[in-house]
Coordinates of C-alpha atoms in Angstrom, one line a residue:
X21 CA -38.6 32.4 10.5
X22 CA -36.8 29.2 11.8
X23 CA -36.2 26.5 9.1
X24 CA -36.8 23.0 10.0
X25 CA -33.2 22.1 9.1
X26 CA -30.4 20.6 11.4
X27 CA -26.7 20.4 10.1
X28 CA -24.9 17.9 12.2
X29 CA -21.3 16.5 11.9
X30 CA -20.6 13.0 13.1
X31 CA -17.3 12.5 15.1
X32 CA -16.1 9.0 16.0
X33 CA -12.8 7.1 16.5
X34 CA -11.9 4.6 13.7
X35 CA -14.2 1.6 13.9
X36 CA -16.5 2.9 16.7
X37 CA -19.6 2.2 14.5
X38 CA -20.1 5.6 12.9
X39 CA -20.8 4.6 9.4
X40 CA -23.2 1.8 10.6
X41 CA -25.1 4.2 12.7
X42 CA -25.6 6.6 9.7
X43 CA -26.8 3.7 7.6
X44 CA -29.5 2.9 10.2
X45 CA -30.5 6.5 10.5
X46 CA -30.9 6.5 6.7
X47 CA -33.2 3.4 7.1
X48 CA -35.2 5.3 9.8
X49 CA -35.7 8.1 7.3
X50 CA -37.5 5.7 5.2
X51 CA -35.0 6.4 2.3
X52 CA -33.9 2.8 1.8
X53 CA -36.9 0.6 1.9
X54 CA -35.3 -1.5 -1.0
X55 CA -31.9 -1.8 0.6
X56 CA -32.8 -2.8 4.0
X57 CA -32.0 -6.4 3.4
X58 CA -28.6 -6.1 1.7
X59 CA -26.7 -5.2 4.9
X60 CA -24.1 -3.5 2.8
X61 CA -22.5 -0.3 4.1
X62 CA -23.9 2.6 2.1
X63 CA -21.4 5.3 3.1
X64 CA -17.9 3.9 2.8
X65 CA -18.4 2.9 -0.8
X66 CA -14.8 3.4 -2.0
X67 CA -12.8 0.1 -2.0
X68 CA -10.1 1.4 0.1
X69 CA -12.4 2.6 2.8
X70 CA -14.1 -0.7 3.0
X71 CA -10.9 -2.7 3.3
X72 CA -9.4 -0.7 5.9
X73 CA -12.7 0.1 7.7
X74 CA -11.8 3.9 7.8
X75 CA -13.5 6.9 6.5
X76 CA -11.2 9.0 4.2
X77 CA -13.5 11.3 2.3
X78 CA -16.2 13.2 4.1
X79 CA -19.8 12.6 2.5
X80 CA -22.9 14.4 2.7
X81 CA -26.2 12.6 3.4
X82 CA -29.6 13.8 4.5
X83 CA -32.5 12.4 6.2
X84 CA -36.1 13.6 6.4
X85 CA -37.7 12.9 9.7
X86 CA -41.0 14.1 11.3
X87 CA -41.1 17.1 8.9
X88 CA -37.3 18.2 9.6
X89 CA -34.4 17.9 7.2
X90 CA -31.4 16.5 8.9
X91 CA -28.0 17.2 7.0
X92 CA -25.5 14.5 8.3
X93 CA -21.8 15.2 7.5
X94 CA -19.5 12.2 8.1
X95 CA -16.0 13.2 9.2
X96 CA -12.9 11.2 9.0
X97 CA -11.5 10.0 12.4
X98 CA -7.9 10.0 11.6
X99 CA -5.8 13.0 12.5
X100 CA -4.0 12.4 9.3
X101 CA -7.1 13.7 7.4
X102 CA -7.3 16.9 9.5
X103 CA -7.7 18.8 6.2
X104 CA -11.0 17.1 5.7
X105 CA -12.1 17.5 9.2
X106 CA -11.9 21.4 9.4
X107 CA -13.6 22.3 6.2
X108 CA -16.3 19.8 7.2
X109 CA -17.2 21.3 10.6
X110 CA -17.6 24.7 9.0
X111 CA -21.0 23.5 7.6
X112 CA -22.4 22.0 10.9
X113 CA -24.2 23.7 13.8
X114 CA -23.8 20.5 16.1
X115 CA -22.2 17.4 16.4
X116 CA -22.8 13.8 17.2
X117 CA -20.0 12.3 19.3
X118 CA -20.1 8.5 19.0
X119 CA -18.1 6.6 21.5
X120 CA -17.6 2.9 22.0
X121 CA -19.0 1.7 25.3
X122 CA -15.7 -0.3 26.2
X123 CA -13.0 1.6 24.7
X124 CA -14.2 5.1 25.6
X125 CA -13.0 8.3 23.9
X126 CA -9.9 7.7 21.9
X127 CA -7.0 10.1 20.8
X128 CA -8.3 10.8 17.5
X129 CA -11.8 11.4 18.6
X130 CA -10.2 14.0 20.7
X131 CA -8.6 15.7 17.6
X132 CA -12.0 16.2 15.8
X133 CA -13.8 17.0 19.0
X134 CA -11.3 19.8 20.0
X135 CA -11.9 21.5 16.5
X136 CA -15.6 21.2 17.0
X137 CA -15.7 22.6 20.4
X138 CA -13.5 25.5 19.4
X139 CA -16.1 26.2 16.6
X140 CA -18.7 26.3 19.4
X141 CA -20.8 23.3 18.2
X142 CA -23.2 21.7 20.6
X143 CA -22.5 18.1 21.1
X144 CA -25.1 15.0 21.4
X145 CA -23.2 12.1 22.9
X146 CA -24.1 8.5 21.6
X147 CA -22.5 5.5 23.6
X148 CA -22.5 2.7 21.1
X149 CA -22.0 -1.1 21.3
X150 CA -23.6 -1.4 24.9
X151 CA -24.4 -5.0 23.8
X152 CA -20.6 -6.0 24.1
X153 CA -19.6 -8.1 27.0
X154 CA -17.7 -6.2 29.8
X155 CA -18.7 -2.8 28.4
X156 CA -18.9 0.2 30.9
X157 CA -21.3 2.9 29.7
X158 CA -21.4 4.8 33.0
X159 CA -17.6 5.2 33.2
X160 CA -17.4 6.0 29.5
X161 CA -19.9 8.8 29.9
X162 CA -17.8 10.2 32.8
X163 CA -14.7 10.0 30.5
X164 CA -16.5 12.0 27.9
X165 CA -17.5 14.6 30.4
X166 CA -13.8 14.9 31.6
X167 CA -12.5 15.0 28.1
X168 CA -14.8 18.0 27.3
X169 CA -13.8 19.7 30.5
X170 CA -10.0 19.2 29.3
X171 CA -10.9 20.8 26.0
X172 CA -12.4 23.8 27.7
X173 CA -16.1 23.4 26.7
X174 CA -18.6 25.9 27.7
X175 CA -21.3 25.3 30.4
X176 CA -23.8 24.8 27.7
X177 CA -21.6 22.3 25.7
X178 CA -21.0 20.4 29.1
X179 CA -24.7 20.0 29.5
X180 CA -25.0 17.4 26.7
X181 CA -27.7 14.7 26.3
X182 CA -26.4 11.0 26.4
X183 CA -28.0 8.3 24.3
X184 CA -27.1 4.5 24.8
X185 CA -27.6 1.7 22.2
X186 CA -26.2 -0.8 19.6
X187 CA -26.3 0.6 16.1
X188 CA -25.5 -2.8 14.8
X189 CA -28.7 -4.3 16.4
X190 CA -30.6 -1.2 15.4
X191 CA -31.8 0.3 18.6
X192 CA -31.1 3.4 20.8
X193 CA -32.5 4.4 24.3
X194 CA -32.0 7.1 26.9
X195 CA -31.3 4.3 29.4
X196 CA -29.1 1.3 28.4
X197 CA -31.0 -1.1 30.7
X198 CA -34.3 -0.6 28.7
X199 CA -33.6 -1.5 25.0
X200 CA -36.1 -0.1 22.4
X201 CA -36.7 -1.5 18.9
X202 CA -35.7 1.5 16.8
X203 CA -33.2 4.3 16.7
X204 CA -35.5 7.3 16.7
X205 CA -34.3 8.6 20.3
X206 CA -31.1 9.7 18.4
X207 CA -33.0 11.5 15.8
X208 CA -35.3 13.1 18.4
X209 CA -32.4 14.2 20.5
X210 CA -30.9 16.0 17.2
X211 CA -34.1 17.9 16.6
X212 CA -34.4 18.8 20.4
X213 CA -30.9 19.8 21.2
X214 CA -29.0 20.8 18.0
X215 CA -29.8 24.6 17.2
X216 CA -31.6 25.3 13.9
X217 CA -29.2 27.3 11.4
X218 CA -29.8 31.0 11.8
X219 CA -31.6 32.5 8.8
X220 CA -29.6 35.7 7.8
X221 CA -31.4 38.0 5.5
X222 CA -29.4 40.0 3.0
X223 CA -27.0 39.6 0.0
X224 CA -26.1 36.0 -0.7
X225 CA -22.8 34.4 0.7
X226 CA -21.6 30.9 0.6
X227 CA -18.3 29.5 1.5
X228 CA -17.0 26.7 -0.6
X229 CA -16.0 23.8 1.7
X230 CA -15.9 20.7 -0.4
X231 CA -16.1 19.9 -4.1
X232 CA -17.3 17.1 -6.2
X233 CA -16.4 16.2 -9.8
X234 CA -18.7 15.0 -12.6
X235 CA -17.5 14.1 -16.0
X236 CA -20.5 15.9 -17.6
X237 CA -20.4 19.3 -15.9
X238 CA -16.9 19.5 -14.5
X239 CA -16.0 20.5 -10.9
X240 CA -19.2 21.3 -8.6
X241 CA -18.8 23.7 -5.7
X242 CA -20.3 22.3 -2.3
X243 CA -21.0 24.4 0.8
X244 CA -23.4 25.9 3.3
X245 CA -25.4 29.2 2.3
X246 CA -24.4 31.5 5.0
X247 CA -26.6 34.3 4.3
X248 CA -29.3 35.4 1.7
X249 CA -30.7 33.2 -1.0
X250 CA -29.0 31.5 -4.0
X251 CA -31.3 30.9 -7.2
X252 CA -30.7 28.9 -10.4
X253 CA -29.4 31.1 -13.3
X254 CA -28.3 33.9 -10.8
X255 CA -25.2 36.0 -11.5
X256 CA -22.8 35.8 -8.6
X257 CA -19.2 37.0 -7.8
X258 CA -16.5 34.5 -6.9
X259 CA -14.1 36.0 -4.4
X260 CA -10.7 34.3 -4.7
X261 CA -7.8 33.7 -2.5
X262 CA -5.6 36.5 -4.2
X263 CA -8.3 39.1 -3.7
X264 CA -9.6 39.1 -7.3
X265 CA -13.4 38.9 -8.0
X266 CA -14.8 37.0 -11.0
X267 CA -18.3 37.1 -12.4
X268 CA -20.0 33.6 -12.6
X269 CA -23.4 32.3 -13.2
X270 CA -25.1 29.5 -11.4
X271 CA -26.3 27.1 -13.9
X272 CA -28.0 24.5 -11.7
X273 CA -28.5 24.2 -7.8
X274 CA -28.8 20.8 -6.0
X275 CA -29.6 20.0 -2.4
X276 CA -28.9 16.7 -0.8
X277 CA -31.6 14.1 -0.4
X278 CA -30.7 10.6 0.9
X279 CA -27.5 9.5 -0.6
X280 CA -28.1 11.6 -3.9
X281 CA -28.9 15.1 -4.9
X282 CA -32.1 16.9 -6.0
X283 CA -32.3 19.7 -8.4
X284 CA -34.0 22.8 -6.9
X285 CA -34.7 26.5 -8.0
X286 CA -33.5 28.3 -4.9
X287 CA -31.6 27.5 -1.7
X288 CA -31.9 29.7 1.5
X289 CA -29.5 30.5 4.3
X290 CA -28.7 27.6 6.6
X291 CA -29.1 24.7 3.9
X292 CA -26.3 22.7 2.3
X293 CA -26.2 22.9 -1.5
X294 CA -24.1 22.0 -4.7
X295 CA -23.6 24.6 -7.4
X296 CA -23.0 23.6 -11.0
X297 CA -21.4 26.1 -13.4
X298 CA -19.0 27.8 -11.0
X299 CA -15.4 27.7 -12.6
X300 CA -11.8 28.2 -11.5
X301 CA -12.6 28.1 -7.7
X302 CA -10.7 26.7 -4.8
X303 CA -11.9 25.5 -1.5
X304 CA -12.2 28.4 0.8
X305 CA -13.4 30.8 -1.8
X306 CA -16.7 32.6 -1.2
X307 CA -19.6 32.9 -3.7
X308 CA -21.2 36.3 -3.0
X309 CA -23.7 38.7 -4.3
X310 CA -22.7 40.1 -7.7
X311 CA -23.3 43.7 -6.8
X312 CA -22.0 43.7 -3.3
X313 CA -19.3 40.9 -3.0
X314 CA -18.2 40.3 0.5
X315 CA -15.9 37.4 1.2
X316 CA -16.3 35.1 4.3
X317 CA -13.0 34.2 6.2
X318 CA -11.1 31.5 4.7
X319 CA -10.6 28.1 6.2
X320 CA -7.3 27.7 8.2
X321 CA -5.7 24.3 7.7
X322 CA -3.1 22.6 9.8
X323 CA 0.4 22.6 8.2
X324 CA 1.8 19.2 6.7
X325 CA 4.4 17.5 8.9
X326 CA 5.8 14.9 6.7
X327 CA 7.3 14.6 3.1
X328 CA 8.1 11.9 0.6
X329 CA 9.7 11.9 -2.7
X330 CA 7.5 10.5 -5.6
X331 CA 9.4 9.6 -8.8
X332 CA 8.7 7.7 -11.9
X333 CA 9.5 3.9 -12.0
X334 CA 12.8 3.5 -13.6
X335 CA 13.6 0.0 -12.4
X336 CA 14.3 -2.8 -15.0
X337 CA 10.7 -3.8 -14.7
X338 CA 9.0 -0.6 -15.4
X339 CA 5.9 -0.8 -17.6
X340 CA 5.0 -4.3 -17.0
X341 CA 2.1 -3.8 -14.8
X342 CA 0.9 -0.3 -15.1
X343 CA -1.0 1.8 -17.7
X344 CA 0.5 5.2 -16.5
X345 CA 4.2 5.2 -16.2
X346 CA 5.4 8.6 -17.5
X347 CA 6.3 11.7 -15.6
X348 CA 3.5 13.5 -17.3
X349 CA 0.9 11.2 -16.0
X350 CA 2.2 11.3 -12.5
X351 CA 2.4 15.2 -12.5
X352 CA -1.2 15.5 -13.9
X353 CA -2.5 13.1 -11.2
X354 CA -0.9 14.8 -8.3
X355 CA -2.2 18.1 -9.6
X356 CA -5.7 16.7 -9.7
X357 CA -5.3 15.4 -6.1
X358 CA -4.5 18.9 -4.8
X359 CA -8.0 20.1 -6.0
X360 CA -9.6 17.7 -3.5
X361 CA -6.9 17.0 -0.8
X362 CA -6.5 20.3 1.2
X363 CA -3.8 19.1 3.5
X364 CA -1.5 17.9 0.5
X365 CA 1.3 20.1 -0.9
X366 CA 3.4 19.2 -4.1
X367 CA 6.8 20.7 -5.0
X368 CA 9.0 19.9 -7.9
X369 CA 12.3 18.2 -6.8
X370 CA 15.8 19.2 -7.9
X371 CA 15.9 15.9 -9.8
X372 CA 14.2 15.6 -13.0
X373 CA 11.0 13.4 -12.9
X374 CA 10.7 13.7 -9.1
X375 CA 8.3 15.6 -6.9
X376 CA 8.3 16.1 -3.1
X377 CA 4.8 15.5 -1.8
X378 CA 4.1 16.9 1.7
X379 CA 1.3 15.5 3.9
X380 CA 0.0 15.0 7.4
X381 CA 1.5 11.6 8.2
X382 CA 2.4 8.3 6.7
X383 CA -1.3 7.2 6.6
X384 CA -2.3 10.3 4.7
X385 CA 0.4 9.8 2.1
X386 CA 0.0 5.9 1.7
X387 CA -3.7 6.4 1.1
X388 CA -2.8 8.6 -1.8
X389 CA -0.2 6.1 -3.1
X390 CA -2.7 3.2 -2.8
X391 CA -5.5 4.9 -4.6
X392 CA -3.0 5.8 -7.5
X393 CA -1.6 2.3 -7.6
X394 CA -5.3 0.9 -8.0
X395 CA -5.8 3.4 -10.8
X396 CA -2.9 1.8 -12.7
X397 CA 0.0 4.0 -12.0
X398 CA 3.6 3.0 -11.5
X399 CA 5.8 5.0 -9.3
X400 CA 8.6 4.9 -6.7
X401 CA 8.5 6.5 -3.3
X402 CA 11.4 7.3 -1.0
X403 CA 11.6 7.2 2.8
X404 CA 9.2 9.5 4.7
X405 CA 10.9 12.4 6.1
X406 CA 9.6 14.9 8.8
X407 CA 9.4 18.6 8.0
X408 CA 11.8 20.6 10.3
X409 CA 11.2 24.2 10.8
X410 CA 13.3 27.0 12.4
X411 CA 11.4 28.7 15.2
X412 CA 13.0 31.6 17.1
X413 CA 16.4 30.4 15.5
X414 CA 16.0 26.9 16.9
X415 CA 15.7 23.8 14.9
X416 CA 12.3 22.3 15.6
X417 CA 10.4 19.1 14.6
X418 CA 7.0 17.8 14.9
X419 CA 6.1 16.0 18.1
X420 CA 3.0 13.6 18.4
X421 CA 0.9 12.5 21.4
X422 CA 1.1 8.7 21.3
X423 CA -1.3 6.4 23.3
X424 CA -0.6 2.7 23.7
X425 CA -3.0 0.4 25.5
X426 CA -1.5 -2.9 26.2
X427 CA -1.9 -5.9 28.6
X428 CA 0.2 -5.4 31.7
X429 CA 2.9 -8.0 31.2
X430 CA 4.0 -6.3 27.9
X431 CA 4.1 -2.7 29.4
X432 CA 7.9 -2.6 30.3
X433 CA 9.0 -3.7 26.7
X434 CA 6.9 -1.1 25.2
X435 CA 8.0 1.8 27.5
X436 CA 11.6 0.8 26.8
X437 CA 10.9 0.6 23.0
X438 CA 9.2 4.2 22.9
X439 CA 11.9 5.9 25.2
X440 CA 14.8 4.7 23.1
X441 CA 13.0 6.6 20.3
X442 CA 13.1 9.7 22.4
X443 CA 9.5 9.3 23.6
X444 CA 8.7 10.9 27.1
X445 CA 6.1 9.3 29.2
X446 CA 3.3 11.6 30.4
X447 CA 0.8 9.5 32.0
X448 CA 0.3 5.8 32.9
X449 CA -2.8 4.3 34.4
X450 CA -4.4 0.8 34.8
X451 CA -7.8 0.0 33.3
X452 CA -9.1 -3.5 33.9
X453 CA -5.7 -5.7 33.6
X454 CA -4.6 -3.3 30.7
X455 CA -2.3 -0.4 31.0
X456 CA -2.9 2.8 29.2
X457 CA 0.4 4.8 28.4
X458 CA 0.6 8.3 27.0
X459 CA 3.9 9.6 25.4
X460 CA 5.1 12.7 23.7
X461 CA 7.3 11.4 20.9
X462 CA 8.9 13.0 17.7
X463 CA 7.1 12.0 14.5
X464 CA 10.5 10.5 13.4
X465 CA 10.2 8.0 16.2
X466 CA 6.7 6.9 15.1
X467 CA 7.9 5.8 11.6
X468 CA 8.3 2.0 11.9
X469 CA 7.2 1.9 15.5
X470 CA 3.8 0.0 14.9
X471 CA 5.5 -3.1 13.7
X472 CA 7.8 -3.4 16.7
X473 CA 5.1 -2.5 19.1
X474 CA 2.7 -5.3 17.8
X475 CA 5.6 -8.0 17.7
X476 CA 6.6 -7.2 21.1
X477 CA 2.9 -7.2 22.5
X478 CA 1.9 -10.4 20.5
X479 CA -0.5 -8.2 18.5
X480 CA -2.4 -7.1 21.7
X481 CA -1.5 -3.3 21.7
X482 CA -3.9 -0.7 20.5
X483 CA -1.9 2.2 19.2
X484 CA -2.9 5.7 18.2
X485 CA -1.1 9.1 17.7
X486 CA -2.1 12.7 16.7
X487 CA 0.1 15.8 16.1
X488 CA 0.8 17.8 19.3
X489 CA 3.2 20.6 18.3
X490 CA 6.6 21.7 17.1
X491 CA 9.4 21.2 19.8
X492 CA 13.1 21.6 19.5
X493 CA 15.1 18.9 17.8
X494 CA 15.5 15.8 20.1
X495 CA 18.8 14.4 18.7
X496 CA 19.4 11.2 16.6
X497 CA 17.1 8.3 16.9
X498 CA 18.2 4.9 16.0
X499 CA 16.1 3.5 13.1
X500 CA 16.3 -0.1 11.7
X501 CA 19.7 -1.2 12.4
X502 CA 19.9 -4.4 10.1
X503 CA 21.3 -4.3 6.7
X504 CA 19.6 -5.5 3.5
X505 CA 20.1 -8.5 1.4
X506 CA 20.5 -7.2 -2.2
X507 CA 20.1 -9.4 -5.4
X508 CA 23.3 -9.7 -7.3
X509 CA 21.8 -10.2 -10.8
X510 CA 18.5 -10.3 -12.6
X511 CA 16.7 -13.5 -13.1
X512 CA 14.3 -16.0 -11.4
X513 CA 14.8 -16.6 -7.8
X514 CA 15.1 -20.5 -6.9
X515 CA 14.1 -22.3 -3.8
X516 CA 17.7 -23.9 -4.0
X517 CA 19.5 -20.6 -3.6
X518 CA 17.2 -19.2 -0.9
X519 CA 17.5 -22.5 1.1
X520 CA 21.4 -22.1 1.2
X521 CA 21.2 -18.5 2.2
X522 CA 18.6 -18.6 4.9
X523 CA 21.2 -18.4 7.7
X524 CA 22.0 -14.9 6.4
X525 CA 18.7 -13.4 7.3
X526 CA 15.0 -13.2 6.5
X527 CA 13.7 -13.0 2.9
X528 CA 10.8 -11.0 1.2
X529 CA 10.5 -12.9 -1.9
X530 CA 8.9 -16.2 -2.9
X531 CA 10.7 -18.8 -4.9
X532 CA 10.1 -18.3 -8.8
X533 CA 9.6 -14.6 -8.4
X534 CA 11.5 -12.5 -10.9
X535 CA 14.1 -10.1 -9.3
X536 CA 16.6 -7.7 -10.6
X537 CA 20.2 -6.6 -9.8
X538 CA 19.9 -4.1 -6.9
X539 CA 16.5 -5.2 -5.6
X540 CA 16.3 -5.6 -1.7
X541 CA 15.2 -9.3 -1.3
X542 CA 15.5 -9.6 2.4
X543 CA 17.0 -8.4 5.8
X544 CA 20.4 -9.2 6.8
X545 CA 20.8 -10.6 10.4
X546 CA 23.8 -8.3 10.9
X547 CA 24.3 -4.5 10.3
X548 CA 25.8 -4.3 7.0
X549 CA 24.3 -4.7 3.6
X550 CA 25.3 -7.9 1.6
X551 CA 24.9 -8.8 -2.0
X552 CA 23.5 -12.4 -2.5
X553 CA 22.7 -14.6 -5.6
X554 CA 19.2 -15.8 -5.3
X555 CA 19.1 -16.9 -9.0
X556 CA 21.5 -19.8 -8.6
X557 CA 20.0 -23.1 -9.7
X558 CA 21.2 -26.6 -8.7
X559 CA 23.6 -27.9 -11.3
X560 CA 22.4 -31.5 -12.3
X561 CA 24.8 -34.2 -13.2
X562 CA 24.0 -38.0 -13.6
X563 CA 25.8 -38.9 -10.5
X564 CA 23.5 -39.4 -7.5
X565 CA 24.5 -39.7 -3.8
X566 CA 22.2 -40.6 -0.9
X567 CA 21.5 -37.7 1.3
X568 CA 22.7 -34.9 -1.1
X569 CA 19.3 -34.4 -2.5
X570 CA 17.3 -33.2 0.6
X571 CA 14.3 -31.0 -0.5
X572 CA 14.8 -27.3 0.2
X573 CA 12.9 -26.2 3.3
X574 CA 12.1 -22.6 3.2
X575 CA 10.6 -20.3 5.8
X576 CA 7.7 -18.3 4.5
X577 CA 8.9 -14.8 3.4
X578 CA 7.9 -11.5 5.1
X579 CA 5.0 -9.9 3.1
X580 CA 4.8 -6.1 3.5
X581 CA 1.8 -3.8 3.3
X582 CA 2.5 -0.4 1.7
X583 CA 2.7 1.5 5.0
X584 CA 5.1 -1.1 6.5
X585 CA 7.1 -1.0 3.4
X586 CA 7.4 2.8 3.6
X587 CA 8.2 2.7 7.2
X588 CA 10.9 -0.2 6.7
X589 CA 12.9 1.3 4.1
X590 CA 16.2 3.2 4.7
X591 CA 17.4 6.6 3.1
X592 CA 19.1 5.0 0.1
X593 CA 16.1 2.9 -0.8
X594 CA 12.8 3.1 -2.7
X595 CA 9.6 1.4 -2.6
X596 CA 8.6 0.5 -6.1
X597 CA 4.7 0.5 -6.4
X598 CA 2.9 -1.0 -9.3
X599 CA -0.7 -2.2 -9.5
X600 CA 0.2 -5.9 -8.6
X601 CA 3.7 -5.6 -6.8
X602 CA 5.6 -3.8 -4.0
X603 CA 9.3 -4.2 -4.4
X604 CA 12.1 -2.7 -2.2
X605 CA 15.1 -1.6 -4.1
X606 CA 18.3 0.5 -3.6
X607 CA 18.1 3.9 -5.3
X608 CA 21.6 3.0 -6.9
X609 CA 21.1 -0.4 -8.4
X610 CA 24.6 -1.1 -9.6
X611 CA 26.9 -2.5 -6.7
X612 CA 30.1 -0.6 -7.9
X613 CA 28.4 2.7 -8.2
X614 CA 26.8 2.3 -4.7
X615 CA 30.2 1.6 -3.2
X616 CA 31.7 4.8 -5.0
X617 CA 28.6 6.9 -3.7
X618 CA 29.2 5.7 -0.1
X619 CA 32.9 6.6 -0.1

């Protein structure tokens, strides 16, 4: 018997309209009659996701349409969240590839699509935003076809249906010249082209691919039932990573409906469900029949490529902002993150109160830091380091595929900038007065590159990168060459003092801000670090002279975002992260001790 179920993963580059499309599909499933007018995004409901416009955590949603149940699994578009991607695709039978009608397929779309094609998923292509001026739907459709050929898609996968439309305006059609007034063509295509999950009879098996947490019932295991049937109250065996088998009992079974969950008595093979009552599981474990436990193959996840040191905040201002400042708090929080975040690794550092956290890239790690900061944690983070491996006796480092799309007049500047950081140009082609460049560049070279590229191209460049492979070490790369301006003593920074020091470089602090000795308050115009006194105020006397009392005219300071700060710092500096402040500081605050250490 074929079930009326479709499991589908949505693949799209950042900001191509994936979340908007899913919201419209939910409305088409008549699940949100009350929400229709609000216009809020239903899916990206975490503050960070809304601010950055990216999806970080994959979510499950289901739609009932025409008697079919469509399970939609939202995937993150960033290669940094590869750990999320791989386990999500395990639950799907097909994928919806969403592409912008102007930009075409982007590198990070390619990353997820490659994984999907290797797993044999059947794609349905949706070309979105055809209402944009100068869009080129036909060219983009050919680009998608070429991309799939490059990724070794099978004949069947290459024979994909294409649907055009505008999710924002709420219409989809098989021909972009004849708009409709609804998005049902997408839903019809899913039902027609995406295969139904096979119903496998036999002993129950389910791979745990995701988890949820509830303060009432603890951890909830989520996955797709591979074979057989699971029932409420049933005794099952949990097959673990180390080969042990533990007896467990399912207390409750839930399936997904709309944005929520619905309690059910039993779930058959092919559907996605959540189990309450399973304890001590990890993602990748199998829930199997109690009498005949057979584990399913575990999920393989790409290795981390970058590491950072996390340590407690020991600056003179510690504890002013945050609720959680001790090493125990940070250790517990990092352990909790490991439960969910598959691509993350945490090791204790040689130093006391410090941990080395390994992740997929600066974005992956900065999202964790930003989340902790909003929860009220204070911590300090060191410079991102790439992970070096020894392969066949050779020292190797991670290399990434970098694509930059810039207007023609800035291309030579960008090429020069990337090649100085040991990047090799692979392709260069012109697309409508813009130039599309592809490079292979060591991950070390990407740290801090985005700022420079945006400055050099007057903010016009579109830059994206994804992990390619490990290659032999490329030699030294010049990082930031300018020195730092370091505060001499603790106190309040005065406009008078900053004004007198402006010829020394750029500042990162505002007048009237508190600083401490050893804090990095600016960037020196020259190479060496210098110690400056920004807390000096004007000495007032009763003598007055004309012209001596000019107002202080101050250039506005540079304000860093978290990623920019992480990419900016040198090896002997930390970023101090508290709920309301980001400060840069030297690891050794005292000037004399710093000089001794440098000798």
